[in-house]
mmCIF file of C-alpha atoms and ligand atoms in Angstrom:
data_model
loop_
_atom_site.group_PDB
_atom_site.id
_atom_site.type_symbol
_atom_site.label_atom_id
_atom_site.label_comp_id
_atom_site.label_asym_id
_atom_site.label_seq_id
_atom_site.Cartn_x
_atom_site.Cartn_y
_atom_site.Cartn_z
ATOM 1 C CA UNK A 1 128.511 105.852 96.295
ATOM 2 C CA UNK A 2 126.610 107.355 93.392
ATOM 3 C CA UNK A 3 124.663 110.501 93.988
ATOM 4 C CA UNK A 4 121.381 111.634 92.491
ATOM 5 C CA UNK A 5 120.175 115.210 92.397
ATOM 6 C CA UNK A 6 116.815 116.033 93.890
ATOM 7 C CA UNK A 7 115.007 116.460 90.562
ATOM 8 C CA UNK A 8 116.030 112.912 89.539
ATOM 9 C CA UNK A 9 114.820 111.574 92.917
ATOM 10 C CA UNK A 10 111.557 113.507 92.482
ATOM 11 C CA UNK A 11 111.030 112.205 88.935
ATOM 12 C CA UNK A 12 111.763 108.621 89.975
ATOM 13 C CA UNK A 13 109.404 108.836 92.963
ATOM 14 C CA UNK A 14 106.677 110.484 90.898
ATOM 15 C CA UNK A 15 106.786 107.982 88.039
ATOM 16 C CA UNK A 16 107.363 105.015 90.375
ATOM 17 C CA UNK A 17 104.384 106.006 92.538
ATOM 18 C CA UNK A 18 102.245 106.679 89.471
ATOM 19 C CA UNK A 19 102.906 103.272 87.894
ATOM 20 C CA UNK A 20 102.645 101.450 91.245
ATOM 21 C CA UNK A 21 99.296 102.973 92.248
ATOM 22 C CA UNK A 22 97.899 102.802 88.704
ATOM 23 C CA UNK A 23 98.658 99.084 88.584
ATOM 24 C CA UNK A 24 96.926 98.579 91.953
ATOM 25 C CA UNK A 25 93.942 100.721 90.887
ATOM 26 C CA UNK A 26 93.488 98.625 87.779
ATOM 27 C CA UNK A 27 93.923 95.338 89.664
ATOM 28 C CA UNK A 28 91.805 96.161 92.733
ATOM 29 C CA UNK A 29 89.679 99.209 91.890
ATOM 30 C CA UNK A 30 87.715 100.903 94.671
ATOM 31 C CA UNK A 31 84.856 101.561 92.264
ATOM 32 C CA UNK A 32 84.206 101.976 88.537
ATOM 33 C CA UNK A 33 84.993 105.312 86.920
ATOM 34 C CA UNK A 34 81.954 107.477 86.181
ATOM 35 C CA UNK A 35 83.800 109.364 83.413
ATOM 36 C CA UNK A 36 86.578 108.293 81.038
ATOM 37 C CA UNK A 37 89.706 107.530 83.074
ATOM 38 C CA UNK A 38 91.975 108.013 80.069
ATOM 39 C CA UNK A 39 90.557 111.422 79.225
ATOM 40 C CA UNK A 40 91.047 112.526 82.839
ATOM 41 C CA UNK A 41 94.557 111.096 82.773
ATOM 42 C CA UNK A 42 95.371 113.022 79.597
ATOM 43 C CA UNK A 43 94.210 116.264 81.270
ATOM 44 C CA UNK A 44 95.798 115.623 84.652
ATOM 45 C CA UNK A 45 99.131 114.452 83.311
ATOM 46 C CA UNK A 46 99.419 117.234 80.730
ATOM 47 C CA UNK A 47 98.698 119.723 83.522
ATOM 48 C CA UNK A 48 101.345 118.035 85.711
ATOM 49 C CA UNK A 49 103.875 118.122 82.890
ATOM 50 C CA UNK A 50 103.110 121.767 82.129
ATOM 51 C CA UNK A 51 103.492 122.704 85.818
ATOM 52 C CA UNK A 52 106.690 120.708 86.176
ATOM 53 C CA UNK A 53 108.363 122.424 83.274
ATOM 54 C CA UNK A 54 107.577 125.851 84.646
ATOM 55 C CA UNK A 55 107.904 125.186 88.359
ATOM 56 C CA UNK A 56 110.363 122.409 89.046
ATOM 57 C CA UNK A 57 113.003 124.310 87.129
ATOM 58 C CA UNK A 58 112.650 127.431 89.238
ATOM 59 C CA UNK A 59 111.252 126.377 92.593
ATOM 60 C CA UNK A 60 112.302 122.840 93.469
ATOM 61 C CA UNK A 61 115.963 123.814 93.168
ATOM 62 C CA UNK A 62 115.280 127.080 95.010
ATOM 63 C CA UNK A 63 113.627 125.163 97.880
ATOM 64 C CA UNK A 64 116.577 122.787 98.233
ATOM 65 C CA UNK A 65 119.110 125.610 97.777
ATOM 66 C CA UNK A 66 117.410 127.621 100.552
ATOM 67 C CA UNK A 67 117.495 124.579 102.847
ATOM 68 C CA UNK A 68 121.197 124.052 102.118
ATOM 69 C CA UNK A 69 121.930 127.752 102.661
ATOM 70 C CA UNK A 70 120.216 127.944 106.052
ATOM 71 C CA UNK A 71 121.875 124.675 107.046
ATOM 72 C CA UNK A 72 125.429 125.832 106.248
ATOM 73 C CA UNK A 73 124.789 129.219 107.847
ATOM 74 C CA UNK A 74 123.078 127.637 110.873
ATOM 75 C CA UNK A 75 120.053 129.897 110.521
ATOM 76 C CA UNK A 76 116.463 129.395 111.544
ATOM 77 C CA UNK A 77 114.944 128.214 114.811
ATOM 78 C CA UNK A 78 114.464 124.606 113.694
ATOM 79 C CA UNK A 79 118.076 124.256 112.634
ATOM 80 C CA UNK A 80 119.143 122.691 115.903
ATOM 81 C CA UNK A 81 116.533 120.001 115.428
ATOM 82 C CA UNK A 82 116.916 116.855 113.378
ATOM 83 C CA UNK A 83 114.744 115.996 110.376
ATOM 84 C CA UNK A 84 111.662 114.299 111.998
ATOM 85 C CA UNK A 85 110.387 117.330 114.003
ATOM 86 C CA UNK A 86 110.924 119.414 110.876
ATOM 87 C CA UNK A 87 108.757 117.036 108.842
ATOM 88 C CA UNK A 88 105.977 117.092 111.434
ATOM 89 C CA UNK A 89 106.086 120.890 111.518
ATOM 90 C CA UNK A 90 106.120 121.203 107.709
ATOM 91 C CA UNK A 91 103.131 118.856 107.498
ATOM 92 C CA UNK A 92 101.283 121.103 109.956
ATOM 93 C CA UNK A 93 102.103 124.115 107.764
ATOM 94 C CA UNK A 94 100.721 122.204 104.773
ATOM 95 C CA UNK A 95 97.521 121.543 106.734
ATOM 96 C CA UNK A 96 97.154 125.286 107.474
ATOM 97 C CA UNK A 97 97.876 126.158 103.840
ATOM 98 C CA UNK A 98 95.276 123.661 102.617
ATOM 99 C CA UNK A 99 92.685 125.027 105.078
ATOM 100 C CA UNK A 100 93.368 128.586 103.848
ATOM 101 C CA UNK A 101 92.853 127.387 100.264
ATOM 102 C CA UNK A 102 89.323 126.460 101.249
ATOM 103 C CA UNK A 103 88.378 129.498 103.332
ATOM 104 C CA UNK A 104 90.007 132.350 101.382
ATOM 105 C CA UNK A 105 88.007 133.098 98.187
ATOM 106 C CA UNK A 106 91.085 134.123 96.170
ATOM 107 C CA UNK A 107 92.964 130.906 97.012
ATOM 108 C CA UNK A 108 89.864 128.779 96.423
ATOM 109 C CA UNK A 109 89.694 130.122 92.844
ATOM 110 C CA UNK A 110 92.951 128.231 92.187
ATOM 111 C CA UNK A 111 92.395 125.247 94.484
ATOM 112 C CA UNK A 112 89.020 124.410 92.892
ATOM 113 C CA UNK A 113 90.950 123.214 89.803
ATOM 114 C CA UNK A 114 92.178 120.313 91.947
ATOM 115 C CA UNK A 115 88.689 119.638 93.330
ATOM 116 C CA UNK A 116 86.961 119.801 89.940
ATOM 117 C CA UNK A 117 88.229 116.309 89.050
ATOM 118 C CA UNK A 118 85.116 114.140 88.651
ATOM 119 C CA UNK A 119 86.788 110.927 89.791
ATOM 120 C CA UNK A 120 89.757 110.454 92.070
ATOM 121 C CA UNK A 121 92.807 108.396 91.287
ATOM 122 C CA UNK A 122 96.582 108.629 91.478
ATOM 123 C CA UNK A 123 96.595 111.189 88.633
ATOM 124 C CA UNK A 124 94.495 113.592 90.754
ATOM 125 C CA UNK A 125 97.401 113.932 93.200
ATOM 126 C CA UNK A 126 99.263 116.337 90.904
ATOM 127 C CA UNK A 127 96.286 118.063 89.267
ATOM 128 C CA UNK A 128 96.877 121.616 90.488
ATOM 129 C CA UNK A 129 96.766 125.042 88.926
ATOM 130 C CA UNK A 130 100.164 126.612 88.417
ATOM 131 C CA UNK A 131 98.953 129.665 90.391
ATOM 132 C CA UNK A 132 98.372 127.572 93.521
ATOM 133 C CA UNK A 133 101.749 125.862 93.146
ATOM 134 C CA UNK A 134 103.562 129.174 92.666
ATOM 135 C CA UNK A 135 102.096 130.745 95.812
ATOM 136 C CA UNK A 136 102.701 127.581 97.861
ATOM 137 C CA UNK A 137 106.320 127.301 96.669
ATOM 138 C CA UNK A 138 106.984 130.924 97.663
ATOM 139 C CA UNK A 139 105.509 130.297 101.122
ATOM 140 C CA UNK A 140 107.484 127.055 101.475
ATOM 141 C CA UNK A 141 110.753 128.821 100.674
ATOM 142 C CA UNK A 142 110.026 131.519 103.293
ATOM 143 C CA UNK A 143 109.210 128.884 105.919
ATOM 144 C CA UNK A 144 112.423 126.984 105.206
ATOM 145 C CA UNK A 145 114.387 130.237 105.327
ATOM 146 C CA UNK A 146 112.974 131.468 108.642
ATOM 147 C CA UNK A 147 112.705 128.113 110.388
ATOM 148 C CA UNK A 148 115.797 126.544 108.924
ATOM 149 C CA UNK A 149 114.513 123.103 107.988
ATOM 150 C CA UNK A 150 117.473 120.881 107.050
ATOM 151 C CA UNK A 151 118.299 119.759 103.503
ATOM 152 C CA UNK A 152 117.562 116.109 104.322
ATOM 153 C CA UNK A 153 114.412 117.113 106.190
ATOM 154 C CA UNK A 154 113.049 118.980 103.167
ATOM 155 C CA UNK A 155 113.965 116.184 100.769
ATOM 156 C CA UNK A 156 112.329 113.518 102.969
ATOM 157 C CA UNK A 157 109.284 115.734 103.541
ATOM 158 C CA UNK A 158 108.776 116.463 99.821
ATOM 159 C CA UNK A 159 109.127 112.760 98.970
ATOM 160 C CA UNK A 160 106.750 111.708 101.752
ATOM 161 C CA UNK A 161 104.139 114.276 100.687
ATOM 162 C CA UNK A 162 104.332 113.084 97.078
ATOM 163 C CA UNK A 163 103.865 109.394 97.916
ATOM 164 C CA UNK A 164 101.221 110.023 100.594
ATOM 165 C CA UNK A 165 99.150 112.219 98.250
ATOM 166 C CA UNK A 166 99.430 109.665 95.436
ATOM 167 C CA UNK A 167 98.238 107.017 97.892
ATOM 168 C CA UNK A 168 95.302 108.931 99.399
ATOM 169 C CA UNK A 169 94.035 110.066 95.982
ATOM 170 C CA UNK A 170 94.276 106.597 94.480
ATOM 171 C CA UNK A 171 91.139 104.722 93.542
ATOM 172 C CA UNK A 172 92.474 101.608 95.141
ATOM 173 C CA UNK A 173 90.439 99.225 97.253
ATOM 174 C CA UNK A 174 92.316 99.193 100.547
ATOM 175 C CA UNK A 175 91.513 96.453 103.109
ATOM 176 C CA UNK A 176 89.260 97.784 105.881
ATOM 177 C CA UNK A 177 91.664 96.793 108.667
ATOM 178 C CA UNK A 178 94.501 98.695 106.967
ATOM 179 C CA UNK A 179 92.357 101.828 106.511
ATOM 180 C CA UNK A 180 91.312 101.770 110.154
ATOM 181 C CA UNK A 181 94.892 101.340 111.307
ATOM 182 C CA UNK A 182 96.282 103.934 108.887
ATOM 183 C CA UNK A 183 93.596 106.450 109.897
ATOM 184 C CA UNK A 184 94.897 106.583 113.482
ATOM 185 C CA UNK A 185 97.980 108.561 112.427
ATOM 186 C CA UNK A 186 97.877 109.012 108.647
ATOM 187 C CA UNK A 187 95.487 109.872 105.791
ATOM 188 C CA UNK A 188 93.904 106.875 103.999
ATOM 189 C CA UNK A 189 92.004 107.190 100.663
ATOM 190 C CA UNK A 190 88.598 107.055 102.407
ATOM 191 C CA UNK A 191 89.489 110.087 104.564
ATOM 192 C CA UNK A 192 90.585 112.148 101.579
ATOM 193 C CA UNK A 193 87.616 110.958 99.481
ATOM 194 C CA UNK A 194 85.320 112.779 101.943
ATOM 195 C CA UNK A 195 87.393 115.925 101.308
ATOM 196 C CA UNK A 196 86.672 115.619 97.564
ATOM 197 C CA UNK A 197 82.890 115.356 98.056
ATOM 198 C CA UNK A 198 80.609 117.753 96.139
ATOM 199 C CA UNK A 199 78.883 118.480 99.465
ATOM 200 C CA UNK A 200 80.590 121.620 100.801
ATOM 201 C CA UNK A 201 80.084 120.619 104.460
ATOM 202 C CA UNK A 202 82.021 117.398 103.770
ATOM 203 C CA UNK A 203 84.618 119.070 101.563
ATOM 204 C CA UNK A 204 85.549 121.551 104.313
ATOM 205 C CA UNK A 205 87.005 118.751 106.475
ATOM 206 C CA UNK A 206 89.959 116.330 106.372
ATOM 207 C CA UNK A 207 92.673 118.722 105.195
ATOM 208 C CA UNK A 208 95.632 116.556 106.277
ATOM 209 C CA UNK A 209 98.349 115.486 103.829
ATOM 210 C CA UNK A 210 100.626 113.058 105.694
ATOM 211 C CA UNK A 211 99.241 112.993 109.249
ATOM 212 C CA UNK A 212 95.580 112.883 110.302
ATOM 213 C CA UNK A 213 96.446 114.298 113.748
ATOM 214 C CA UNK A 214 95.969 117.987 112.778
ATOM 215 C CA UNK A 215 92.365 117.350 111.696
ATOM 216 C CA UNK A 216 91.847 115.354 114.885
ATOM 217 C CA UNK A 217 93.274 118.051 117.190
ATOM 218 C CA UNK A 218 91.732 121.054 115.423
ATOM 219 C CA UNK A 219 88.251 119.560 114.978
ATOM 220 C CA UNK A 220 88.164 119.293 111.179
ATOM 221 C CA UNK A 221 88.099 115.484 111.067
ATOM 222 C CA UNK A 222 85.063 113.791 109.503
ATOM 223 C CA UNK A 223 84.821 110.007 109.563
ATOM 224 C CA UNK A 224 81.200 108.892 109.480
ATOM 225 C CA UNK A 225 80.197 109.350 105.879
ATOM 226 C CA UNK A 226 78.720 106.645 103.657
ATOM 227 C CA UNK A 227 81.663 106.141 101.300
ATOM 228 C CA UNK A 228 79.522 104.561 98.594
ATOM 229 C CA UNK A 229 77.359 107.686 98.330
ATOM 230 C CA UNK A 230 80.210 110.187 97.953
ATOM 231 C CA UNK A 231 80.049 112.080 94.674
ATOM 232 C CA UNK A 232 83.436 113.525 93.706
ATOM 233 C CA UNK A 233 83.899 117.013 92.265
ATOM 234 C CA UNK A 234 82.431 120.493 92.500
ATOM 235 C CA UNK A 235 78.669 120.895 92.086
ATOM 236 C CA UNK A 236 79.092 123.743 89.571
ATOM 237 C CA UNK A 237 81.270 121.645 87.229
ATOM 238 C CA UNK A 238 79.391 118.385 86.582
ATOM 239 C CA UNK A 239 80.297 118.023 82.897
ATOM 240 C CA UNK A 240 83.571 116.398 81.799
ATOM 241 C CA UNK A 241 83.562 118.267 78.461
ATOM 242 C CA UNK A 242 83.833 121.550 80.400
ATOM 243 C CA UNK A 243 86.922 120.276 82.237
ATOM 244 C CA UNK A 244 89.523 120.083 79.508
ATOM 245 C CA UNK A 245 93.019 121.447 79.957
ATOM 246 C CA UNK A 246 92.230 124.968 78.707
ATOM 247 C CA UNK A 247 89.177 125.117 80.996
ATOM 248 C CA UNK A 248 91.359 124.135 83.955
ATOM 249 C CA UNK A 249 93.986 126.768 83.166
ATOM 250 C CA UNK A 250 91.326 129.495 82.829
ATOM 251 C CA UNK A 251 89.203 128.333 85.798
ATOM 252 C CA UNK A 252 90.666 130.695 88.482
ATOM 253 C CA UNK A 253 89.752 133.682 86.342
ATOM 254 C CA UNK A 254 86.137 132.669 85.720
ATOM 255 C CA UNK A 255 82.977 132.936 87.846
ATOM 256 C CA UNK A 256 83.811 132.368 91.553
ATOM 257 C CA UNK A 257 81.747 129.264 92.339
ATOM 258 C CA UNK A 258 81.900 127.354 95.579
HETATM 259 ZN ZN1 ZN B 301 91.238 120.721 99.179
#
């Protein structure tokens, strides 16, 4: 059997998901873009590429190496457990991390780069500031170290998060019955669209990445919003010409807007 390393798997999943959801977005779009899709894509993908070069090299291998280390040394309290409970737990940790990004002013400075996108599509899924990704990778490594998530568990979790975020950011028209069904356990595009609203009250809800259950249990779920009226972005950044790559990289260090 041939073996692939985790960065090859990640690259294949990323590009596969990107092409797959882009094709669907173009075939069955949820709504027309309000700003140039290609200009946003140029920004979002350059940012993704820039982050990947700096981060994947250091952290993705470190995350997997930590998981392998704790697995061989039988460390961590989750080590006795198989992959699925580990994935559910890691998704809960991601929910908490996402919530903190919205309520802690310092973290919001970085996370607002993601929310400043004026339209949502599959390219928004990896539009993050390197600062946010660095802090989250460091936290992820500590969690894996102390809880002992298994190598397979981490690999499956990372892949699931990637595909789920590409899906729920995509500007794809999903059949109503599928959305309703998906919403019971998972995060459909309409749920995450509310999270990207310019209205702060709506933005501070629906933090889930894979599962919608954390929002449901902890009271941060918001369903009844007129989807057609949702305006995407951050009120303080309405202009696309102020959202080029260099603006995005400098954003955390500029005026702290909500
Ligand atoms: Zn957010």
